[in-house]
Every structure is written in C-alpha cells, then in structure tokens.
Short mmCIF file of C-alpha atoms and ligand atoms in Angstrom, two decimals:
data_model
loop_
_atom_site.label_atom_id
_atom_site.label_comp_id
_atom_site.label_asym_id
_atom_site.label_seq_id
_atom_site.Cartn_x
_atom_site.Cartn_y
_atom_site.Cartn_z
CA MET A 1330 -1.07 12.84 29.37
CA THR A 1331 2.40 12.19 27.95
CA ALA A 1332 3.25 8.65 26.98
CA ILE A 1333 5.03 6.52 29.57
CA ASN A 1334 7.09 3.46 28.78
CA ALA A 1335 7.35 1.36 31.91
CA GLU A 1336 10.30 -0.68 30.67
CA ASP A 1337 12.32 2.47 30.08
CA GLU A 1338 11.14 4.20 33.22
CA VAL A 1339 11.59 1.41 35.76
CA VAL A 1340 15.38 1.74 35.95
CA GLY A 1341 15.26 5.46 36.74
CA LEU A 1342 12.55 4.95 39.34
CA CYS A 1343 14.61 2.24 41.02
CA ARG A 1344 17.75 4.41 41.04
CA ASP A 1345 15.84 7.39 42.43
CA LEU A 1346 14.38 5.29 45.24
CA ILE A 1347 17.78 3.83 46.14
CA ARG A 1348 19.22 7.35 46.39
CA ILE A 1349 16.58 8.33 48.93
CA ASP A 1350 17.95 7.17 52.29
CA SER A 1351 15.23 5.23 54.10
CA THR A 1352 17.38 3.00 56.31
CA ASN A 1353 15.61 1.47 59.24
CA ALA A 1354 17.77 0.48 62.21
CA GLY A 1355 14.73 -0.68 64.13
CA ASP A 1356 14.86 1.94 66.90
CA ASN A 1357 12.92 4.73 65.14
CA SER A 1358 16.12 6.80 64.93
CA GLY A 1359 16.72 6.91 61.18
CA PRO A 1360 15.62 9.24 58.39
CA GLY A 1361 12.21 7.54 58.12
CA GLU A 1362 10.34 6.80 54.92
CA ARG A 1363 8.80 10.26 54.45
CA ALA A 1364 10.98 11.37 51.52
CA ALA A 1365 10.49 8.06 49.69
CA ALA A 1366 6.75 8.21 50.36
CA GLU A 1367 6.52 11.73 48.93
CA TYR A 1368 8.39 10.61 45.84
CA VAL A 1369 6.04 7.65 45.33
CA ALA A 1370 2.93 9.75 45.98
CA GLU A 1371 4.04 12.33 43.44
CA LYS A 1372 4.62 9.65 40.79
CA LEU A 1373 1.13 8.25 41.42
CA ALA A 1374 -0.54 11.68 41.46
CA GLU A 1375 1.04 12.48 38.09
CA VAL A 1376 -1.10 9.77 36.49
CA GLY A 1377 -4.31 10.82 38.18
CA LEU A 1378 -4.42 8.76 41.37
CA GLU A 1379 -5.15 10.26 44.76
CA PRO A 1380 -2.54 8.69 47.02
CA LYS A 1381 -2.77 9.15 50.78
CA ILE A 1382 0.40 9.63 52.80
CA LEU A 1383 -0.19 8.20 56.26
CA GLU A 1384 2.33 8.87 59.01
CA SER A 1385 2.38 6.55 62.00
CA ASP A 1386 5.04 8.68 63.67
CA SER A 1387 7.23 11.58 62.66
CA ARG A 1388 8.58 10.80 59.15
CA ARG A 1389 7.41 7.18 59.33
CA ALA A 1390 5.26 7.42 56.23
CA ASN A 1391 3.12 4.96 54.27
CA VAL A 1392 1.41 5.55 50.93
CA VAL A 1393 -1.92 3.97 49.95
CA ALA A 1394 -3.83 4.51 46.71
CA ARG A 1395 -6.74 2.77 45.02
CA ILE A 1396 -7.14 2.18 41.28
CA ALA A 1397 -10.70 1.67 40.11
CA GLY A 1398 -10.97 -1.50 38.03
CA GLU A 1399 -13.37 -2.37 35.25
CA ASP A 1400 -15.50 -4.40 37.65
CA SER A 1401 -15.48 -2.88 41.10
CA SER A 1402 -17.98 -5.46 42.32
CA ARG A 1403 -15.17 -8.02 42.32
CA ASP A 1404 -12.83 -8.36 45.31
CA ALA A 1405 -9.85 -6.05 45.11
CA LEU A 1406 -6.19 -7.02 44.72
CA LEU A 1407 -3.50 -5.51 46.95
CA LEU A 1408 -0.03 -4.78 45.57
CA HIS A 1409 2.36 -3.94 48.40
CA GLY A 1410 5.99 -3.00 48.77
CA HIS A 1411 7.99 -1.60 51.67
CA LEU A 1412 9.94 1.63 51.37
CA ASP A 1413 12.46 1.07 54.17
CA VAL A 1414 15.77 -0.75 53.82
CA VAL A 1415 18.16 -2.29 56.34
CA PRO A 1416 21.29 -0.33 57.35
CA PHE A 1417 24.62 -0.84 55.63
CA ASN A 1418 28.33 -0.37 56.14
CA ALA A 1419 29.32 1.58 53.02
CA ALA A 1420 33.01 0.60 53.33
CA ASP A 1421 32.11 -3.04 52.59
CA TRP A 1422 30.49 -2.19 49.26
CA THR A 1423 31.97 -2.01 45.74
CA GLN A 1424 29.54 0.82 44.86
CA HIS A 1425 28.14 3.18 47.46
CA PRO A 1426 24.84 1.70 48.72
CA LEU A 1427 22.99 4.98 48.19
CA SER A 1428 24.45 5.61 44.72
CA GLY A 1429 22.04 3.73 42.47
CA GLU A 1430 24.94 3.39 40.04
CA ILE A 1431 24.58 1.23 36.95
CA VAL A 1432 27.65 -0.98 36.64
CA ASP A 1433 27.96 -4.23 34.66
CA GLY A 1434 24.33 -4.00 33.58
CA CYS A 1435 23.00 -3.87 37.14
CA VAL A 1436 21.48 -1.19 39.34
CA TRP A 1437 23.48 -1.19 42.59
CA GLY A 1438 22.46 -0.11 46.04
CA ARG A 1439 20.68 -0.91 49.28
CA GLY A 1440 17.16 -1.93 48.28
CA ALA A 1441 18.05 -3.03 44.74
CA VAL A 1442 16.95 -6.50 45.85
CA ASP A 1443 14.91 -5.79 49.00
CA MET A 1444 12.75 -4.19 47.70
CA LYS A 1445 12.98 -0.89 45.89
CA ASN A 1446 13.24 -2.97 42.71
CA MET A 1447 9.64 -4.13 43.12
CA ASP A 1448 8.47 -0.71 44.31
CA ALA A 1449 9.84 0.72 41.06
CA MET A 1450 8.26 -2.06 38.98
CA ILE A 1451 4.84 -1.47 40.53
CA LEU A 1452 5.15 2.29 39.99
CA ALA A 1453 6.30 1.95 36.38
CA VAL A 1454 3.59 -0.50 35.38
CA VAL A 1455 0.80 1.40 37.08
CA ARG A 1456 1.96 4.69 35.56
CA GLN A 1457 2.07 3.35 32.01
CA ARG A 1458 -1.29 1.62 32.33
CA LEU A 1459 -3.02 4.71 33.72
CA ALA A 1460 -1.41 7.00 31.14
CA GLU A 1461 -2.86 4.71 28.49
CA GLY A 1462 -6.24 4.48 30.19
CA ARG A 1463 -5.85 0.72 30.74
CA ARG A 1464 -7.69 -0.18 33.89
CA PRO A 1465 -7.16 -3.51 35.69
CA PRO A 1466 -10.09 -5.95 35.56
CA ARG A 1467 -10.79 -5.32 39.27
CA ASP A 1468 -9.92 -2.70 41.86
CA VAL A 1469 -6.25 -2.63 42.80
CA VAL A 1470 -5.02 -1.14 46.06
CA LEU A 1471 -1.39 -0.02 46.20
CA ALA A 1472 0.39 0.12 49.55
CA PHE A 1473 3.95 1.34 50.01
CA THR A 1474 4.83 0.74 53.62
CA ALA A 1475 7.22 1.90 56.32
CA ASP A 1476 9.08 -0.26 58.80
CA GLU A 1477 8.83 -3.72 57.23
CA GLU A 1478 12.43 -4.40 58.24
CA ALA A 1479 11.63 -3.96 61.93
CA GLY A 1480 8.30 -5.77 62.15
CA GLY A 1481 5.96 -3.21 60.61
CA ASN A 1482 4.76 -1.49 63.79
CA TYR A 1483 5.01 1.85 61.97
CA GLY A 1484 3.95 0.30 58.68
CA ALA A 1485 1.76 -2.66 57.68
CA GLN A 1486 0.82 -3.66 61.23
CA TRP A 1487 -0.22 -0.09 61.96
CA LEU A 1488 -2.17 0.20 58.69
CA ALA A 1489 -3.97 -3.08 59.43
CA ASP A 1490 -4.91 -1.79 62.90
CA GLU A 1491 -5.65 1.86 62.25
CA HIS A 1492 -6.62 2.14 58.58
CA LYS A 1493 -8.46 -1.09 57.79
CA SER A 1494 -11.00 0.65 55.59
CA LEU A 1495 -8.33 1.49 52.99
CA PHE A 1496 -8.19 -2.25 52.28
CA ASP A 1497 -11.95 -2.81 52.07
CA GLY A 1498 -12.76 -5.56 49.60
CA CYS A 1499 -9.16 -6.77 49.25
CA SER A 1500 -9.08 -10.57 49.22
CA GLU A 1501 -5.69 -11.24 47.65
CA ALA A 1502 -2.26 -9.65 47.59
CA ILE A 1503 1.14 -9.85 46.00
CA GLY A 1504 4.33 -8.58 47.58
CA GLU A 1505 7.96 -9.44 48.11
CA VAL A 1506 10.38 -12.37 48.28
CA GLY A 1507 9.21 -14.48 45.42
CA GLY A 1508 8.80 -14.65 41.68
CA PHE A 1509 12.51 -14.64 40.88
CA SER A 1510 14.11 -17.30 38.73
CA VAL A 1511 16.48 -20.08 39.67
CA SER A 1512 18.04 -21.69 36.62
CA ILE A 1513 17.75 -25.42 36.07
CA ASP A 1514 19.60 -25.41 32.73
CA GLU A 1515 19.86 -23.16 29.67
CA ALA A 1516 16.22 -23.68 28.76
CA ARG A 1517 14.38 -23.95 32.06
CA ARG A 1518 13.93 -21.82 35.14
CA LEU A 1519 12.03 -22.31 38.38
CA TYR A 1520 10.21 -19.22 39.61
CA LEU A 1521 9.74 -19.47 43.34
CA ILE A 1522 6.48 -17.90 44.45
CA GLU A 1523 6.07 -17.45 48.18
CA ALA A 1524 2.85 -19.09 49.39
CA ALA A 1525 3.68 -19.51 53.08
CA GLU A 1526 5.76 -17.92 55.82
CA LYS A 1527 7.08 -19.39 59.02
CA GLY A 1528 6.00 -17.77 62.26
CA ILE A 1529 8.44 -15.91 64.48
CA ALA A 1530 9.13 -16.29 68.19
CA TRP A 1531 12.04 -14.30 69.53
CA MET A 1532 12.20 -15.10 73.22
CA ARG A 1533 13.99 -14.01 76.34
CA LEU A 1534 14.69 -16.90 78.72
CA THR A 1535 15.29 -16.23 82.38
CA ALA A 1536 16.64 -18.60 85.01
CA THR A 1537 16.27 -17.43 88.59
CA GLY A 1538 18.31 -19.07 91.34
CA ARG A 1539 19.90 -18.23 94.65
CA ALA A 1540 22.63 -15.60 94.60
CA GLY A 1541 25.72 -16.20 96.70
CA HIS A 1542 29.45 -16.58 97.12
CA GLY A 1543 31.20 -18.49 94.36
CA SER A 1544 33.11 -20.57 96.93
CA MET A 1545 29.96 -22.04 98.54
CA LEU A 1546 27.84 -25.03 97.62
CA ASN A 1547 24.89 -23.86 95.51
CA ALA A 1548 22.37 -26.24 93.96
CA GLU A 1549 20.26 -23.35 92.66
CA ASN A 1550 22.79 -21.71 90.36
CA ALA A 1551 20.96 -19.67 87.72
CA VAL A 1552 23.88 -19.85 85.28
CA THR A 1553 23.97 -23.66 85.43
CA GLU A 1554 20.21 -23.90 85.06
CA LEU A 1555 20.13 -21.56 82.07
CA ALA A 1556 23.14 -23.11 80.36
CA GLU A 1557 21.55 -26.55 80.50
CA ALA A 1558 18.29 -25.25 79.01
CA VAL A 1559 20.13 -23.40 76.25
CA GLY A 1560 22.13 -26.54 75.49
CA ARG A 1561 18.99 -28.67 75.26
CA ILE A 1562 17.30 -26.18 72.92
CA GLY A 1563 20.34 -25.64 70.71
CA ARG A 1564 21.00 -29.35 70.28
CA TYR A 1565 17.40 -30.45 69.81
CA GLU A 1566 16.71 -31.99 66.41
CA TRP A 1567 13.29 -30.80 65.39
CA PRO A 1568 11.39 -33.42 63.40
CA VAL A 1569 10.65 -32.88 59.71
CA ARG A 1570 7.06 -31.74 59.23
CA MET A 1571 5.64 -31.77 55.72
CA THR A 1572 3.46 -28.71 55.08
CA ARG A 1573 1.41 -28.56 51.92
CA THR A 1574 3.55 -25.81 50.38
CA VAL A 1575 6.77 -27.73 50.95
CA ARG A 1576 5.15 -30.91 49.64
CA THR A 1577 4.02 -29.18 46.43
CA PHE A 1578 7.45 -27.59 46.04
CA LEU A 1579 9.23 -30.94 46.41
CA GLU A 1580 6.83 -32.76 44.10
CA GLU A 1581 7.15 -30.13 41.37
CA THR A 1582 10.90 -29.65 41.56
CA SER A 1583 11.59 -33.38 41.76
CA ARG A 1584 9.49 -33.92 38.67
CA VAL A 1585 11.29 -31.20 36.71
CA LEU A 1586 14.77 -32.07 37.94
CA GLU A 1587 14.02 -35.78 37.55
CA LEU A 1588 15.01 -36.46 41.13
CA GLU A 1589 13.69 -39.38 43.07
CA LEU A 1590 11.34 -38.02 45.71
CA ASP A 1591 11.00 -39.80 49.03
CA LEU A 1592 8.59 -37.77 51.18
CA ASP A 1593 9.62 -39.88 54.19
CA ASP A 1594 13.15 -38.61 53.70
CA ALA A 1595 12.57 -35.10 52.42
CA GLU A 1596 16.00 -33.97 53.59
CA LYS A 1597 17.64 -36.28 51.09
CA THR A 1598 15.71 -34.66 48.24
CA VAL A 1599 16.40 -31.15 49.49
CA ALA A 1600 20.12 -31.91 49.75
CA LYS A 1601 20.14 -32.51 45.99
CA LEU A 1602 18.78 -29.05 45.21
CA GLY A 1603 22.13 -27.29 45.19
CA PRO A 1604 21.93 -23.60 46.11
CA LEU A 1605 18.19 -23.93 46.78
CA ALA A 1606 18.87 -26.25 49.68
CA ARG A 1607 19.81 -23.31 51.89
CA MET A 1608 16.48 -21.57 51.24
CA ILE A 1609 14.33 -24.66 51.48
CA GLY A 1610 16.14 -26.60 54.22
CA ALA A 1611 14.86 -24.37 57.02
CA THR A 1612 11.26 -24.82 55.88
CA LEU A 1613 11.14 -28.55 56.62
CA ARG A 1614 10.97 -28.12 60.37
CA ASN A 1615 10.58 -25.74 63.28
CA THR A 1616 13.84 -24.23 64.50
CA ALA A 1617 15.06 -22.58 67.71
CA ASN A 1618 18.53 -21.10 67.81
CA PRO A 1619 20.07 -19.60 70.97
CA THR A 1620 21.48 -16.20 69.99
CA MET A 1621 22.40 -14.18 73.12
CA LEU A 1622 23.64 -14.90 76.66
CA GLU A 1623 23.83 -12.60 79.63
CA ALA A 1624 24.68 -13.42 83.25
CA GLY A 1625 26.86 -12.42 86.16
CA TYR A 1626 29.29 -9.62 86.90
CA LYS A 1627 32.19 -11.13 88.86
CA ALA A 1628 34.01 -14.47 88.79
CA ASN A 1629 33.33 -15.23 92.49
CA VAL A 1630 29.69 -14.10 92.60
CA ILE A 1631 26.83 -16.45 91.69
CA PRO A 1632 24.20 -14.16 90.17
CA GLN A 1633 20.52 -14.30 91.02
CA THR A 1634 19.44 -14.53 87.38
CA ALA A 1635 20.77 -15.54 84.00
CA ILE A 1636 19.26 -14.56 80.65
CA ALA A 1637 19.41 -15.94 77.12
CA HIS A 1638 17.70 -15.08 73.87
CA VAL A 1639 16.40 -17.63 71.39
CA ASP A 1640 15.26 -17.09 67.81
CA GLY A 1641 12.38 -19.51 67.22
CA ARG A 1642 10.64 -20.10 63.88
CA PHE A 1643 7.61 -22.35 63.52
CA LEU A 1644 5.92 -23.83 60.48
CA PRO A 1645 2.31 -23.04 59.55
CA GLY A 1646 0.16 -25.45 61.58
CA TYR A 1647 2.92 -26.36 64.04
CA GLU A 1648 2.94 -23.45 66.48
CA ASP A 1649 1.38 -25.46 69.33
CA GLU A 1650 3.84 -28.28 68.88
CA PHE A 1651 6.67 -25.76 68.81
CA PHE A 1652 5.81 -24.24 72.19
CA GLU A 1653 4.96 -27.57 73.82
CA THR A 1654 8.35 -28.92 72.81
CA LEU A 1655 10.14 -25.76 73.78
CA ASP A 1656 8.60 -25.74 77.26
CA GLU A 1657 9.76 -29.31 77.82
CA LEU A 1658 13.26 -28.34 76.75
CA LEU A 1659 13.24 -25.30 79.05
CA GLY A 1660 12.52 -27.37 82.12
CA PRO A 1661 10.74 -26.16 85.25
CA ASN A 1662 13.16 -23.44 86.35
CA VAL A 1663 13.50 -21.33 83.24
CA THR A 1664 10.76 -18.98 82.08
CA ARG A 1665 10.26 -17.45 78.66
CA GLU A 1666 8.73 -14.24 77.37
CA PHE A 1667 8.36 -12.87 73.88
CA VAL A 1668 10.61 -10.18 72.50
CA TYR A 1669 8.76 -10.53 69.21
CA HIS A 1670 6.02 -12.91 68.16
CA ASP A 1671 4.20 -13.13 64.85
CA ILE A 1672 2.04 -15.67 63.10
CA ALA A 1673 2.83 -18.26 60.45
CA ILE A 1674 0.75 -18.07 57.28
CA GLU A 1675 0.02 -20.38 54.36
CA THR A 1676 -2.30 -20.35 51.37
CA GLY A 1677 -2.96 -22.96 48.70
CA PHE A 1678 -1.09 -22.73 45.42
CA ASP A 1679 -4.22 -22.80 43.29
CA GLY A 1680 -6.97 -20.63 41.87
CA PRO A 1681 -7.15 -17.89 39.21
CA LEU A 1682 -4.54 -15.60 40.79
CA VAL A 1683 -1.92 -18.36 40.81
CA ARG A 1684 -2.76 -19.12 37.18
CA ALA A 1685 -2.43 -15.42 36.33
CA MET A 1686 1.09 -15.35 37.84
CA ALA A 1687 2.17 -18.58 36.14
CA ASP A 1688 0.71 -17.54 32.77
CA ALA A 1689 2.33 -14.10 32.87
CA LEU A 1690 5.72 -15.70 33.59
CA LEU A 1691 5.29 -18.27 30.85
CA ALA A 1692 4.34 -15.64 28.30
CA GLU A 1693 7.63 -13.80 28.91
CA ASP A 1694 9.80 -16.85 29.59
CA PRO A 1695 8.78 -20.04 27.77
CA GLY A 1696 11.10 -21.97 30.10
CA ALA A 1697 9.33 -20.77 33.26
CA LEU A 1698 7.95 -23.14 35.84
CA ALA A 1699 6.17 -21.50 38.78
CA VAL A 1700 6.49 -23.36 42.09
CA PRO A 1701 5.34 -22.38 45.60
CA TYR A 1702 7.73 -22.18 48.50
CA THR A 1703 7.72 -21.30 52.19
CA LEU A 1704 9.70 -18.27 53.36
CA SER A 1705 11.63 -18.97 56.55
CA GLY A 1706 11.28 -15.29 57.55
CA GLY A 1707 8.42 -12.84 57.55
CA THR A 1708 7.06 -9.96 55.46
CA ASP A 1709 4.26 -7.40 55.61
CA LEU A 1710 1.98 -10.14 54.37
CA LYS A 1711 1.58 -11.37 57.95
CA ALA A 1712 -0.07 -8.06 58.87
CA PHE A 1713 -2.27 -7.94 55.77
CA SER A 1714 -3.33 -11.56 56.33
CA ARG A 1715 -5.02 -10.37 59.53
CA LEU A 1716 -7.47 -8.53 57.26
CA GLY A 1717 -8.46 -11.82 55.63
CA ILE A 1718 -6.16 -11.34 52.65
CA ARG A 1719 -4.38 -14.34 51.10
CA GLY A 1720 -1.09 -13.35 49.60
CA PHE A 1721 1.91 -14.39 47.61
CA GLY A 1722 5.49 -13.24 47.24
CA PHE A 1723 5.64 -12.33 43.57
CA ALA A 1724 8.18 -9.74 42.44
CA PRO A 1725 8.96 -11.29 39.06
CA LEU A 1726 12.57 -11.23 37.88
CA ARG A 1727 14.31 -13.37 35.33
CA LEU A 1728 17.88 -13.57 36.62
CA PRO A 1729 21.20 -14.71 35.18
CA ALA A 1730 22.01 -18.28 36.24
CA ASP A 1731 25.14 -17.27 38.16
CA LEU A 1732 23.66 -14.44 40.25
CA ASP A 1733 23.24 -15.40 43.94
CA PHE A 1734 20.05 -13.41 44.35
CA SER A 1735 18.71 -14.82 47.61
CA GLY A 1736 22.14 -14.23 49.16
CA MET A 1737 21.85 -10.49 48.48
CA PHE A 1738 18.84 -9.86 50.75
CA HIS A 1739 20.38 -7.70 53.50
CA GLY A 1740 23.79 -8.58 52.03
CA ILE A 1741 26.52 -6.39 50.58
CA ASP A 1742 26.70 -5.33 46.92
CA GLU A 1743 22.95 -5.65 46.47
CA ARG A 1744 22.24 -5.25 42.77
CA VAL A 1745 19.57 -6.11 40.25
CA PRO A 1746 20.13 -6.53 36.51
CA VAL A 1747 18.53 -3.85 34.35
CA ASP A 1748 17.19 -6.57 32.04
CA SER A 1749 15.55 -8.28 34.99
CA LEU A 1750 13.70 -5.10 35.94
CA ARG A 1751 12.47 -4.73 32.38
CA PHE A 1752 11.36 -8.36 32.38
CA GLY A 1753 9.55 -7.85 35.68
CA VAL A 1754 7.64 -4.90 34.32
CA ARG A 1755 6.41 -6.91 31.34
CA VAL A 1756 5.32 -9.79 33.56
CA LEU A 1757 3.53 -7.53 36.03
CA ASP A 1758 1.73 -5.79 33.19
CA ARG A 1759 0.44 -9.11 31.82
CA PHE A 1760 -0.41 -10.22 35.34
CA LEU A 1761 -2.53 -7.11 35.87
CA ASP A 1762 -4.36 -7.79 32.60
CA GLY A 1763 -5.21 -11.26 33.86
CA CYS A 1764 -5.83 -10.62 37.54
ZN1 ZN B 1486 11.89 -6.88 52.15
#
C-alpha cells in the first residue's frame, strides 16, 4: 500500500467533501448524502476496510465501517461525523460555500466547521494508520451519518433503530461540537469538550375559544388566551440549575482564569467569561422561547383557535421540572403538542477516555487545558446514547485567538485554518493510540 500522510491529506479530503453538495433543508428535498457517502466509502475501502453504505431513503446515505483493534475483547469506540450540511445563501459569502477554496490559510465552505472538517480528520487519520498497519488498541466503529441537521431521522436515529448490531460492543463515542480551543492568553488555551447536551422540546400551543363577531362581547377569545400564555412563557425567568458538567466547567475555568467563583451566583462568573458567556450562558437553566404565532383571518372575526410555537430546551435531569413549570405557565385553556422532542444527555468528565483526550491535546499543545461543557443544542450523540453509548464532542482544533469559531456553526463564511486541521489530525492520531 502506498504511504499516506494524514497531515498532508486532510486538507484535500476536507475540500473534496465541501465540494460535494449535501445540503439538508429538512424536508427530504435536497441532493441527499449519497455522493458524499460514496466518496467516504471509497476512501475507506482503499485502505482495506469494508464500509457499508446504508440508505434510509433515496440518496439519504450513511456509511458504517469497523476497524479490528488489537484487543477485540474490549468495548469498542465509536467515531461519528455527519455528512449533511445546512443550506446557505451563496450571495452572502465571501467565497462560494461549495468551493472549498483556500484563502488566507483557511479552507472555506459550508461544512468547514460543521462538520466536514472532522469527517476529513477521521478519514485522514484512519487511512494513514491502516496504511501503516497500526491498529487501535480496541475495535473502532466509524459512522458517517445523514440528516444530523434535521434531527437524524434518516441518519443516526434510523441507524440506532434499524441497524443496532453495527454498533455491538460500542460503549463510548466521540463526535462533534467540542475539542476546539478558546485562547486565555498567549500561552494557554481552554479546549471545550462536550460532555452533556440539553434536551429539545419544540412545541405547538393551541388555544381554543368561541368564534364570533368582533363587535360582540367574548370572554372565550382564543387570541387573548394564547397571547397571555405566550407572554407568561416568554417572560418567565427560569431558575439557575447547576448540573455537574456546568459545575466542573465553572470550577476549572475560574481556577485557570483566577476568577472568584460563587456557585450561588453562577451568572456573575459566566458574565466574566467574555465570548464564552454566549455559549455557556444558556446552559445554566432551562429555556423556552416563543418563536411563531398564527391566528385569525379578518379584523372583525374572532377565530376559533390560535396557535403559537415555542422552542424549549431543558437541562439534563430537569426535564420533569421543565414540563411542570411550562404547564403552569400555559394555564388551563392552552394545550401543547410536540413538533420535535429529544432527550438531554450527560456523562461524567472522568475515566480513561477523558484522560486520553486531555493527554493527546497536551502532547500537541503544552498550553492545553481540557474542560467539559454542556451543548445547548443537540447532535447525533442523542441517538447513539440510546444504545448505551456515553459520548463526547471532541473534534480537536487549535484555533487562532481571534477566530470566532462557535459563531461560524451554520453561519456565513464558514472556514477552518489549514494548520488547525493538521493539528487535529495529530491529536486524533495520539488519541487513537491511547484509546
Ligand atoms: Zn454538526
């Protein structure tokens, strides 16, 4: 087999993947992930793996492959990345989002951050290791999924329901939205590793009243009823709830930044975190934001019903409290139903896998400090957690201090520095040695 250098190869893999259109608008109308899946499968087959392409629907393709480790009696590790990306408006971008251009030392394009960068890093590392005959210490399962950006019904959720056996023996996983650096000063960087995710509750609220003429007395006006409920929900101040991930994050960062930590006033500490405050602030409490309103069709007609949508997010361990509170805020005359509902997850920031991540970072960046954090959104990890897998967001990237990386998820001008990709490959390689 010809020699493969992952650090050299990762950039080309990332550019190739960006150029394959796999946008996912959420209505199953797009190009699908088939072309990207075929590309990935070919790259894996070239180094002797036997990847399976699994289609959940026409062109909605997933790729799963298993690498035999030195000790297959140990539990396996899952490495997962999604192949779809969110849509874009090309006119807003400096470089075309499907170009994969390299400008100013960065690879540009939709997916450069979320998450064709990590897909490319996984591919590059695995290819070099297999070409060199370096097996991981335990079995590693690779999953490249469809449809993460729309809830995973054609991707991870479907795999977890229909193809469980592909993940036999997997106890741990690493995936997206974590492992990137946030600079403290010249010498030190925090690497935020995702150890928890908030749960999701998108809800449709319906108030039903008595329809009638707008000139008449009407004490059962659905619009009034709904508006009051929406107002109560939108203005409610959810109490701060300290989860173990947030506590560990605050303890560690306060220590490093030499901030005074008052766990009874966590918001004060978070406010001092600068750009991190935006990411961390929403993980101190449940939230429920009204997002859509719909009622009526004429100024002098009181409609029978009025509808609103609310985006609810609950912390791990606080789902019951979330819905109890929400039902009180709704009042007796407004009902709710789910548009989308998924679990919250959390795992402890301890054990050999966490050490392997922290050690691999430290070996490549002596100023690295790995800290856990809670993601306010969701990833494929929710689906894989249903198979009993504990997971982390760990797509390691050492980033320039002035790059607003978290702001580029689903944003315009998504780009990832070439040097960061090369760094990530080195870290992942060490991590796989130590996993
Ligand atoms: Zn993503």
